PDB file of C-alpha atoms in Angstrom:
ATOM      1  CA  UNK A   1      29.014 -28.662  18.473  1.00 51.00           C
ATOM      2  CA  UNK A   2      26.982 -29.513  21.532  1.00 54.00           C
ATOM      3  CA  UNK A   3      24.672 -32.885  22.743  1.00 54.00           C
ATOM      4  CA  UNK A   4      22.161 -33.327  25.080  1.00 52.00           C
ATOM      5  CA  UNK A   5      22.030 -36.913  26.073  1.00 49.00           C
ATOM      6  CA  UNK A   6      18.995 -38.208  27.788  1.00 42.00           C
ATOM      7  CA  UNK A   7      19.946 -34.950  30.055  1.00 41.00           C
ATOM      8  CA  UNK A   8      17.494 -33.626  32.949  1.00 44.00           C
ATOM      9  CA  UNK A   9      15.607 -30.803  30.787  1.00 49.00           C
ATOM     10  CA  UNK A  10      14.982 -27.516  32.532  1.00 52.00           C
ATOM     11  CA  UNK A  11      12.800 -26.110  35.179  1.00 69.00           C
ATOM     12  CA  UNK A  12      11.527 -22.882  35.911  1.00 88.00           C
ATOM     13  CA  UNK A  13      13.308 -20.536  35.879  1.00 92.00           C
ATOM     14  CA  UNK A  14      13.543 -17.478  39.052  1.00 94.00           C
ATOM     15  CA  UNK A  15      15.207 -14.492  40.112  1.00 95.00           C
ATOM     16  CA  UNK A  16      18.980 -16.024  41.821  1.00 93.00           C
ATOM     17  CA  UNK A  17      19.187 -13.364  44.170  1.00 94.00           C
ATOM     18  CA  UNK A  18      16.083 -14.149  45.590  1.00 96.00           C
ATOM     19  CA  UNK A  19      17.156 -17.669  47.053  1.00 96.00           C
ATOM     20  CA  UNK A  20      20.772 -16.259  48.039  1.00 95.00           C
ATOM     21  CA  UNK A  21      18.653 -13.371  50.369  1.00 97.00           C
ATOM     22  CA  UNK A  22      16.841 -15.903  51.813  1.00 97.00           C
ATOM     23  CA  UNK A  23      19.784 -17.871  52.858  1.00 97.00           C
ATOM     24  CA  UNK A  24      21.282 -14.629  54.234  1.00 97.00           C
ATOM     25  CA  UNK A  25      17.913 -14.312  56.223  1.00 98.00           C
ATOM     26  CA  UNK A  26      17.782 -18.180  57.447  1.00 98.00           C
ATOM     27  CA  UNK A  27      21.546 -17.878  58.739  1.00 98.00           C
ATOM     28  CA  UNK A  28      20.716 -15.122  61.200  1.00 98.00           C
ATOM     29  CA  UNK A  29      18.038 -17.159  62.046  1.00 98.00           C
ATOM     30  CA  UNK A  30      19.905 -20.185  62.764  1.00 98.00           C
ATOM     31  CA  UNK A  31      22.395 -17.968  64.659  1.00 97.00           C
ATOM     32  CA  UNK A  32      19.653 -16.933  67.350  1.00 97.00           C
ATOM     33  CA  UNK A  33      18.860 -20.055  67.466  1.00 97.00           C
ATOM     34  CA  UNK A  34      22.310 -21.354  68.412  1.00 96.00           C
ATOM     35  CA  UNK A  35      22.917 -18.505  70.627  1.00 95.00           C
ATOM     36  CA  UNK A  36      19.341 -18.664  72.595  1.00 95.00           C
ATOM     37  CA  UNK A  37      19.061 -22.360  72.280  1.00 94.00           C
ATOM     38  CA  UNK A  38      16.036 -21.090  72.190  1.00 95.00           C
ATOM     39  CA  UNK A  39      13.285 -23.696  69.392  1.00 97.00           C
ATOM     40  CA  UNK A  40      10.783 -21.462  68.428  1.00 98.00           C
ATOM     41  CA  UNK A  41      13.671 -19.673  65.702  1.00 98.00           C
ATOM     42  CA  UNK A  42      13.744 -23.506  64.437  1.00 98.00           C
ATOM     43  CA  UNK A  43      10.356 -23.733  64.404  1.00 98.00           C
ATOM     44  CA  UNK A  44       9.565 -20.247  61.919  1.00 98.00           C
ATOM     45  CA  UNK A  45      12.934 -21.535  60.144  1.00 98.00           C
ATOM     46  CA  UNK A  46      10.665 -25.245  59.396  1.00 98.00           C
ATOM     47  CA  UNK A  47       7.891 -23.352  58.003  1.00 98.00           C
ATOM     48  CA  UNK A  48       9.480 -21.206  55.507  1.00 98.00           C
ATOM     49  CA  UNK A  49      11.521 -24.265  54.368  1.00 98.00           C
ATOM     50  CA  UNK A  50       8.430 -26.600  54.275  1.00 98.00           C
ATOM     51  CA  UNK A  51       6.787 -23.794  52.240  1.00 98.00           C
ATOM     52  CA  UNK A  52      10.418 -23.942  50.190  1.00 97.00           C
ATOM     53  CA  UNK A  53      10.503 -27.481  49.537  1.00 97.00           C
ATOM     54  CA  UNK A  54       7.076 -28.212  48.736  1.00 97.00           C
ATOM     55  CA  UNK A  55       6.084 -24.756  46.842  1.00 96.00           C
ATOM     56  CA  UNK A  56       8.708 -23.447  45.926  1.00 95.00           C
ATOM     57  CA  UNK A  57      11.568 -21.336  47.576  1.00 96.00           C
ATOM     58  CA  UNK A  58       9.933 -17.905  45.385  1.00 95.00           C
ATOM     59  CA  UNK A  59       7.351 -18.202  47.509  1.00 97.00           C
ATOM     60  CA  UNK A  60       8.070 -18.632  50.591  1.00 97.00           C
ATOM     61  CA  UNK A  61       8.019 -15.467  53.251  1.00 97.00           C
ATOM     62  CA  UNK A  62      11.390 -14.183  52.203  1.00 97.00           C
ATOM     63  CA  UNK A  63      10.877 -14.321  49.083  1.00 97.00           C
ATOM     64  CA  UNK A  64       8.256 -12.108  49.144  1.00 97.00           C
ATOM     65  CA  UNK A  65      10.442  -9.886  51.277  1.00 97.00           C
ATOM     66  CA  UNK A  66      13.260 -10.238  48.737  1.00 97.00           C
ATOM     67  CA  UNK A  67      10.882  -8.897  46.069  1.00 96.00           C
ATOM     68  CA  UNK A  68       8.838  -6.006  48.034  1.00 96.00           C
ATOM     69  CA  UNK A  69      11.982  -4.204  49.655  1.00 96.00           C
ATOM     70  CA  UNK A  70      15.016  -5.802  48.103  1.00 95.00           C
ATOM     71  CA  UNK A  71      14.484  -6.423  44.501  1.00 95.00           C
ATOM     72  CA  UNK A  72      13.159  -2.999  43.585  1.00 94.00           C
ATOM     73  CA  UNK A  73      16.763  -1.198  45.007  1.00 95.00           C
ATOM     74  CA  UNK A  74      18.659  -3.424  42.930  1.00 93.00           C
ATOM     75  CA  UNK A  75      20.257  -2.848  39.425  1.00 91.00           C
ATOM     76  CA  UNK A  76      20.878  -4.307  36.078  1.00 89.00           C
ATOM     77  CA  UNK A  77      20.344  -7.667  34.176  1.00 91.00           C
ATOM     78  CA  UNK A  78      18.727 -10.217  36.198  1.00 92.00           C
ATOM     79  CA  UNK A  79      20.467 -13.388  37.083  1.00 91.00           C
ATOM     80  CA  UNK A  80      18.441 -16.013  36.769  1.00 90.00           C
ATOM     81  CA  UNK A  81      18.530 -19.973  37.883  1.00 89.00           C
ATOM     82  CA  UNK A  82      16.529 -22.997  37.905  1.00 90.00           C
ATOM     83  CA  UNK A  83      14.247 -23.520  40.744  1.00 93.00           C
ATOM     84  CA  UNK A  84      14.983 -27.088  41.531  1.00 92.00           C
ATOM     85  CA  UNK A  85      18.203 -26.717  43.286  1.00 93.00           C
ATOM     86  CA  UNK A  86      17.125 -23.754  45.561  1.00 95.00           C
ATOM     87  CA  UNK A  87      14.142 -25.673  45.892  1.00 95.00           C
ATOM     88  CA  UNK A  88      16.759 -29.194  47.013  1.00 95.00           C
ATOM     89  CA  UNK A  89      18.334 -27.115  49.067  1.00 95.00           C
ATOM     90  CA  UNK A  90      14.974 -25.941  50.997  1.00 97.00           C
ATOM     91  CA  UNK A  91      14.562 -29.253  51.791  1.00 96.00           C
ATOM     92  CA  UNK A  92      18.088 -30.386  53.176  1.00 95.00           C
ATOM     93  CA  UNK A  93      17.681 -27.497  55.827  1.00 97.00           C
ATOM     94  CA  UNK A  94      13.847 -28.859  56.194  1.00 97.00           C
ATOM     95  CA  UNK A  95      15.599 -32.045  57.435  1.00 97.00           C
ATOM     96  CA  UNK A  96      18.122 -30.590  59.828  1.00 97.00           C
ATOM     97  CA  UNK A  97      15.591 -28.354  60.936  1.00 98.00           C
ATOM     98  CA  UNK A  98      13.196 -31.287  61.863  1.00 98.00           C
ATOM     99  CA  UNK A  99      16.399 -32.900  63.516  1.00 98.00           C
ATOM    100  CA  UNK A 100      17.066 -30.177  65.526  1.00 98.00           C
ATOM    101  CA  UNK A 101      13.122 -30.037  66.855  1.00 98.00           C
ATOM    102  CA  UNK A 102      13.187 -33.348  67.634  1.00 98.00           C
ATOM    103  CA  UNK A 103      16.697 -33.509  69.649  1.00 97.00           C
ATOM    104  CA  UNK A 104      15.011 -29.710  71.329  1.00 97.00           C
ATOM    105  CA  UNK A 105      11.841 -32.151  72.370  1.00 97.00           C
ATOM    106  CA  UNK A 106      12.720 -35.048  73.798  1.00 97.00           C
ATOM    107  CA  UNK A 107      15.748 -33.158  75.422  1.00 95.00           C
ATOM    108  CA  UNK A 108      18.708 -34.072  73.681  1.00 96.00           C
ATOM    109  CA  UNK A 109      20.449 -30.841  73.463  1.00 95.00           C
ATOM    110  CA  UNK A 110      23.174 -31.429  71.775  1.00 96.00           C
ATOM    111  CA  UNK A 111      21.984 -32.910  68.429  1.00 97.00           C
ATOM    112  CA  UNK A 112      19.624 -30.049  68.573  1.00 97.00           C
ATOM    113  CA  UNK A 113      23.059 -27.715  68.879  1.00 96.00           C
ATOM    114  CA  UNK A 114      24.939 -29.953  66.234  1.00 97.00           C
ATOM    115  CA  UNK A 115      22.019 -30.156  64.124  1.00 97.00           C
ATOM    116  CA  UNK A 116      21.647 -26.406  64.228  1.00 98.00           C
ATOM    117  CA  UNK A 117      25.386 -25.857  63.512  1.00 97.00           C
ATOM    118  CA  UNK A 118      25.072 -27.584  60.416  1.00 96.00           C
ATOM    119  CA  UNK A 119      21.794 -25.343  59.271  1.00 97.00           C
ATOM    120  CA  UNK A 120      24.151 -22.539  59.875  1.00 97.00           C
ATOM    121  CA  UNK A 121      26.970 -23.489  58.063  1.00 97.00           C
ATOM    122  CA  UNK A 122      24.927 -24.725  55.270  1.00 97.00           C
ATOM    123  CA  UNK A 123      22.478 -21.636  54.714  1.00 97.00           C
ATOM    124  CA  UNK A 124      26.171 -19.310  55.589  1.00 98.00           C
ATOM    125  CA  UNK A 125      27.487 -20.945  52.480  1.00 97.00           C
ATOM    126  CA  UNK A 126      24.694 -20.581  50.351  1.00 96.00           C
ATOM    127  CA  UNK A 127      24.308 -16.832  50.725  1.00 96.00           C
ATOM    128  CA  UNK A 128      28.144 -15.832  51.177  1.00 97.00           C
ATOM    129  CA  UNK A 129      29.388 -18.074  48.652  1.00 95.00           C
ATOM    130  CA  UNK A 130      26.316 -19.408  46.697  1.00 93.00           C
ATOM    131  CA  UNK A 131      27.325 -22.754  47.579  1.00 92.00           C
ATOM    132  CA  UNK A 132      25.148 -25.147  45.739  1.00 90.00           C
ATOM    133  CA  UNK A 133      24.270 -27.528  47.959  1.00 89.00           C
ATOM    134  CA  UNK A 134      22.298 -30.527  45.687  1.00 87.00           C
ATOM    135  CA  UNK A 135      25.860 -29.968  43.262  1.00 90.00           C
ATOM    136  CA  UNK A 136      27.297 -31.633  46.213  1.00 91.00           C
ATOM    137  CA  UNK A 137      24.671 -33.596  47.825  1.00 90.00           C
ATOM    138  CA  UNK A 138      22.526 -35.402  45.645  1.00 91.00           C
ATOM    139  CA  UNK A 139      25.120 -37.306  43.308  1.00 91.00           C
ATOM    140  CA  UNK A 140      26.472 -38.910  46.925  1.00 90.00           C
ATOM    141  CA  UNK A 141      23.204 -39.670  48.481  1.00 89.00           C
ATOM    142  CA  UNK A 142      22.051 -41.475  44.921  1.00 89.00           C
ATOM    143  CA  UNK A 143      25.354 -43.073  45.429  1.00 87.00           C
ATOM    144  CA  UNK A 144      25.001 -44.361  48.677  1.00 87.00           C
ATOM    145  CA  UNK A 145      21.854 -45.548  47.896  1.00 81.00           C
ATOM    146  CA  UNK A 146      21.609 -47.854  44.970  1.00 70.00           C
ATOM    147  CA  UNK A 147      25.333 -49.772  45.885  1.00 61.00           C
TER     148      UNK A 147
ATOM    149  CA  UNK B   1      21.808 -15.137  75.109  1.00 53.00           C
ATOM    150  CA  UNK B   2      24.144 -18.054  76.160  1.00 61.00           C
ATOM    151  CA  UNK B   3      27.242 -18.003  73.979  1.00 82.00           C
ATOM    152  CA  UNK B   4      28.396 -16.177  70.860  1.00 91.00           C
ATOM    153  CA  UNK B   5      31.343 -18.730  70.737  1.00 93.00           C
ATOM    154  CA  UNK B   6      29.286 -21.640  68.579  1.00 93.00           C
ATOM    155  CA  UNK B   7      28.659 -18.763  65.990  1.00 96.00           C
ATOM    156  CA  UNK B   8      31.561 -18.029  65.643  1.00 96.00           C
ATOM    157  CA  UNK B   9      33.171 -21.508  65.539  1.00 96.00           C
ATOM    158  CA  UNK B  10      30.690 -22.495  62.283  1.00 96.00           C
ATOM    159  CA  UNK B  11      30.829 -19.072  60.709  1.00 97.00           C
ATOM    160  CA  UNK B  12      35.039 -19.176  61.003  1.00 97.00           C
ATOM    161  CA  UNK B  13      34.864 -23.149  59.687  1.00 97.00           C
ATOM    162  CA  UNK B  14      32.152 -22.222  56.678  1.00 97.00           C
ATOM    163  CA  UNK B  15      34.291 -19.309  55.740  1.00 97.00           C
ATOM    164  CA  UNK B  16      37.511 -21.169  55.356  1.00 97.00           C
ATOM    165  CA  UNK B  17      35.934 -24.390  53.378  1.00 96.00           C
ATOM    166  CA  UNK B  18      34.122 -21.679  51.088  1.00 96.00           C
ATOM    167  CA  UNK B  19      37.748 -19.655  49.761  1.00 96.00           C
ATOM    168  CA  UNK B  20      38.968 -23.020  49.691  1.00 96.00           C
ATOM    169  CA  UNK B  21      35.805 -24.730  47.747  1.00 94.00           C
ATOM    170  CA  UNK B  22      35.358 -21.967  45.742  1.00 92.00           C
ATOM    171  CA  UNK B  23      39.587 -22.011  44.449  1.00 93.00           C
ATOM    172  CA  UNK B  24      39.078 -25.300  44.357  1.00 93.00           C
ATOM    173  CA  UNK B  25      36.002 -25.425  41.877  1.00 92.00           C
ATOM    174  CA  UNK B  26      36.653 -25.458  37.452  1.00 90.00           C
ATOM    175  CA  UNK B  27      40.410 -26.187  37.850  1.00 92.00           C
ATOM    176  CA  UNK B  28      40.915 -28.898  35.203  1.00 92.00           C
ATOM    177  CA  UNK B  29      42.909 -31.827  37.531  1.00 92.00           C
ATOM    178  CA  UNK B  30      44.351 -35.041  36.089  1.00 90.00           C
ATOM    179  CA  UNK B  31      42.709 -37.796  37.624  1.00 85.00           C
ATOM    180  CA  UNK B  32      44.268 -41.966  36.986  1.00 80.00           C
ATOM    181  CA  UNK B  33      43.077 -43.646  33.739  1.00 76.00           C
ATOM    182  CA  UNK B  34      39.668 -45.235  33.962  1.00 77.00           C
ATOM    183  CA  UNK B  35      39.980 -46.687  30.904  1.00 81.00           C
ATOM    184  CA  UNK B  36      38.268 -45.224  27.215  1.00 87.00           C
ATOM    185  CA  UNK B  37      35.201 -43.592  26.992  1.00 87.00           C
ATOM    186  CA  UNK B  38      33.108 -45.156  24.399  1.00 84.00           C
ATOM    187  CA  UNK B  39      30.243 -44.426  22.003  1.00 83.00           C
ATOM    188  CA  UNK B  40      28.321 -47.387  23.497  1.00 82.00           C
ATOM    189  CA  UNK B  41      28.798 -45.783  26.932  1.00 86.00           C
ATOM    190  CA  UNK B  42      27.571 -41.559  26.604  1.00 86.00           C
ATOM    191  CA  UNK B  43      25.081 -42.500  23.733  1.00 84.00           C
ATOM    192  CA  UNK B  44      27.339 -40.118  21.426  1.00 86.00           C
ATOM    193  CA  UNK B  45      29.790 -39.479  19.042  1.00 87.00           C
ATOM    194  CA  UNK B  46      33.247 -38.558  20.441  1.00 90.00           C
ATOM    195  CA  UNK B  47      34.595 -34.911  18.711  1.00 90.00           C
ATOM    196  CA  UNK B  48      37.147 -35.643  15.788  1.00 91.00           C
ATOM    197  CA  UNK B  49      39.935 -33.831  18.304  1.00 94.00           C
ATOM    198  CA  UNK B  50      38.199 -33.457  21.703  1.00 95.00           C
ATOM    199  CA  UNK B  51      35.533 -33.967  23.603  1.00 95.00           C
ATOM    200  CA  UNK B  52      33.884 -32.344  26.430  1.00 96.00           C
ATOM    201  CA  UNK B  53      32.210 -34.982  28.381  1.00 96.00           C
ATOM    202  CA  UNK B  54      29.526 -32.495  31.064  1.00 97.00           C
ATOM    203  CA  UNK B  55      27.903 -34.844  34.256  1.00 96.00           C
ATOM    204  CA  UNK B  56      24.800 -32.492  35.464  1.00 96.00           C
ATOM    205  CA  UNK B  57      22.053 -32.941  37.226  1.00 94.00           C
ATOM    206  CA  UNK B  58      18.465 -31.634  38.218  1.00 90.00           C
ATOM    207  CA  UNK B  59      19.147 -30.137  41.815  1.00 91.00           C
ATOM    208  CA  UNK B  60      22.231 -28.002  40.438  1.00 92.00           C
ATOM    209  CA  UNK B  61      22.783 -24.813  39.803  1.00 89.00           C
ATOM    210  CA  UNK B  62      26.189 -24.579  38.186  1.00 93.00           C
ATOM    211  CA  UNK B  63      25.160 -27.084  35.213  1.00 94.00           C
ATOM    212  CA  UNK B  64      23.492 -24.521  33.119  1.00 91.00           C
ATOM    213  CA  UNK B  65      25.533 -22.025  33.227  1.00 92.00           C
ATOM    214  CA  UNK B  66      28.202 -24.709  32.679  1.00 95.00           C
ATOM    215  CA  UNK B  67      26.120 -26.406  29.615  1.00 96.00           C
ATOM    216  CA  UNK B  68      25.264 -22.440  28.071  1.00 94.00           C
ATOM    217  CA  UNK B  69      28.932 -21.487  28.696  1.00 96.00           C
ATOM    218  CA  UNK B  70      30.946 -24.771  27.138  1.00 97.00           C
ATOM    219  CA  UNK B  71      27.647 -24.601  24.572  1.00 96.00           C
ATOM    220  CA  UNK B  72      29.626 -20.922  23.499  1.00 96.00           C
ATOM    221  CA  UNK B  73      33.145 -21.991  23.605  1.00 95.00           C
ATOM    222  CA  UNK B  74      32.586 -24.724  21.550  1.00 94.00           C
ATOM    223  CA  UNK B  75      30.291 -23.741  19.040  1.00 93.00           C
ATOM    224  CA  UNK B  76      32.719 -22.937  16.150  1.00 90.00           C
ATOM    225  CA  UNK B  77      34.948 -25.829  16.648  1.00 93.00           C
ATOM    226  CA  UNK B  78      34.036 -28.524  14.574  1.00 93.00           C
ATOM    227  CA  UNK B  79      36.776 -31.038  16.021  1.00 94.00           C
ATOM    228  CA  UNK B  80      35.295 -30.045  19.569  1.00 95.00           C
ATOM    229  CA  UNK B  81      32.317 -32.349  20.765  1.00 95.00           C
ATOM    230  CA  UNK B  82      30.210 -31.286  23.647  1.00 95.00           C
ATOM    231  CA  UNK B  83      28.188 -33.814  25.657  1.00 95.00           C
ATOM    232  CA  UNK B  84      26.104 -33.454  28.217  1.00 95.00           C
ATOM    233  CA  UNK B  85      24.556 -36.490  30.662  1.00 95.00           C
ATOM    234  CA  UNK B  86      22.096 -36.985  33.371  1.00 95.00           C
ATOM    235  CA  UNK B  87      24.165 -38.410  36.285  1.00 94.00           C
ATOM    236  CA  UNK B  88      21.542 -39.378  37.646  1.00 92.00           C
ATOM    237  CA  UNK B  89      20.763 -42.091  34.749  1.00 93.00           C
ATOM    238  CA  UNK B  90      24.127 -42.964  34.489  1.00 92.00           C
ATOM    239  CA  UNK B  91      24.959 -44.263  38.076  1.00 92.00           C
ATOM    240  CA  UNK B  92      26.844 -46.962  36.302  1.00 91.00           C
ATOM    241  CA  UNK B  93      29.017 -44.559  34.658  1.00 92.00           C
ATOM    242  CA  UNK B  94      29.312 -41.980  37.249  1.00 93.00           C
ATOM    243  CA  UNK B  95      30.844 -45.150  39.722  1.00 92.00           C
ATOM    244  CA  UNK B  96      32.933 -46.164  36.991  1.00 91.00           C
ATOM    245  CA  UNK B  97      34.228 -42.357  36.459  1.00 93.00           C
ATOM    246  CA  UNK B  98      34.417 -41.496  39.455  1.00 92.00           C
ATOM    247  CA  UNK B  99      32.216 -38.560  39.653  1.00 94.00           C
ATOM    248  CA  UNK B 100      31.322 -37.486  43.130  1.00 93.00           C
ATOM    249  CA  UNK B 101      29.776 -33.699  42.386  1.00 95.00           C
ATOM    250  CA  UNK B 102      28.002 -31.532  39.476  1.00 95.00           C
ATOM    251  CA  UNK B 103      28.287 -30.045  37.334  1.00 96.00           C
ATOM    252  CA  UNK B 104      31.834 -32.309  36.258  1.00 97.00           C
ATOM    253  CA  UNK B 105      33.460 -31.951  32.676  1.00 97.00           C
ATOM    254  CA  UNK B 106      36.319 -34.358  31.072  1.00 96.00           C
ATOM    255  CA  UNK B 107      38.017 -33.213  28.684  1.00 95.00           C
ATOM    256  CA  UNK B 108      38.461 -36.283  26.310  1.00 94.00           C
ATOM    257  CA  UNK B 109      40.907 -36.676  23.272  1.00 93.00           C
ATOM    258  CA  UNK B 110      40.088 -38.328  19.912  1.00 92.00           C
ATOM    259  CA  UNK B 111      40.405 -42.016  21.143  1.00 92.00           C
ATOM    260  CA  UNK B 112      37.964 -41.202  24.394  1.00 92.00           C
ATOM    261  CA  UNK B 113      40.871 -41.167  27.301  1.00 93.00           C
ATOM    262  CA  UNK B 114      40.490 -38.299  30.018  1.00 94.00           C
ATOM    263  CA  UNK B 115      43.707 -36.196  30.287  1.00 93.00           C
ATOM    264  CA  UNK B 116      41.689 -33.758  33.025  1.00 94.00           C
ATOM    265  CA  UNK B 117      38.462 -33.256  34.992  1.00 95.00           C
ATOM    266  CA  UNK B 118      36.656 -29.712  36.462  1.00 96.00           C
ATOM    267  CA  UNK B 119      34.809 -30.295  39.229  1.00 95.00           C
ATOM    268  CA  UNK B 120      32.310 -27.401  39.381  1.00 95.00           C
ATOM    269  CA  UNK B 121      31.536 -24.515  37.082  1.00 94.00           C
ATOM    270  CA  UNK B 122      34.891 -23.767  34.666  1.00 95.00           C
ATOM    271  CA  UNK B 123      36.141 -20.367  33.799  1.00 95.00           C
ATOM    272  CA  UNK B 124      35.862 -19.526  30.055  1.00 95.00           C
ATOM    273  CA  UNK B 125      40.040 -19.636  30.170  1.00 95.00           C
ATOM    274  CA  UNK B 126      39.969 -22.717  31.533  1.00 94.00           C
ATOM    275  CA  UNK B 127      37.961 -24.594  28.929  1.00 96.00           C
ATOM    276  CA  UNK B 128      39.999 -22.536  26.528  1.00 95.00           C
ATOM    277  CA  UNK B 129      43.144 -23.937  28.019  1.00 94.00           C
ATOM    278  CA  UNK B 130      42.590 -27.406  28.521  1.00 95.00           C
ATOM    279  CA  UNK B 131      41.001 -27.565  24.799  1.00 95.00           C
ATOM    280  CA  UNK B 132      44.298 -25.837  23.597  1.00 94.00           C
ATOM    281  CA  UNK B 133      46.087 -28.336  25.610  1.00 92.00           C
ATOM    282  CA  UNK B 134      44.816 -31.534  23.636  1.00 90.00           C
ATOM    283  CA  UNK B 135      46.844 -31.965  20.331  1.00 72.00           C
TER     284      UNK B 135
END
């Protein structure tokens, strides 16, 4: 027996490996930003996040690389997921990236480093452990906001 | 290239957290009693023996996998009900039951007492064991 009450109904399904591959590239980009203290890595990543956050993670340059280069090499059944969870993660990523850019622009080096380090940790968790940021954060945000 | 140390620190912490997190997901744990869960609270009938009350949200990847698994496991169990509620639309209940992340699945007995709960997507065996453990 199964029953769904006022549940959020399903959205578009995408290849679940795409966003995870994107997170792997994101990890490398943030690692480079942290090692070199170069804000331009973060600026490029922020552009990618903006596309992912507002148009969808399946439309980013990373998703394009995945489709053209990686996907043809993969065999077996395609695991799918709804597009909303990775899109939420892209929005959180964009927030971290913007904070880092503001830190760099205003000379707050520590703010830049902390924001990049947190973004690096989140991207790595997503790539290596399939960590679902929306699962852990969204409800806590909602609970905190409407207390 | 200034230093690779910050990267190493972040990756070590994230790896430790990732292993801990993945190991704890899906495990059925017993929580302090939050009182009876009734028809009026969840807008659906309880199962004759067991109810699996699943809290989901829009930005949750494993919620769908959890739903499909529980639907499959409980399909032939006429005395077990699966009820999925949107956490966002039921924030009062979410607070009362202290739901912190999605998916969270509560295992209720026939009276609506919470026997245990699983945070994150449970495995098939974990669902079967939890159902079997309820009289």
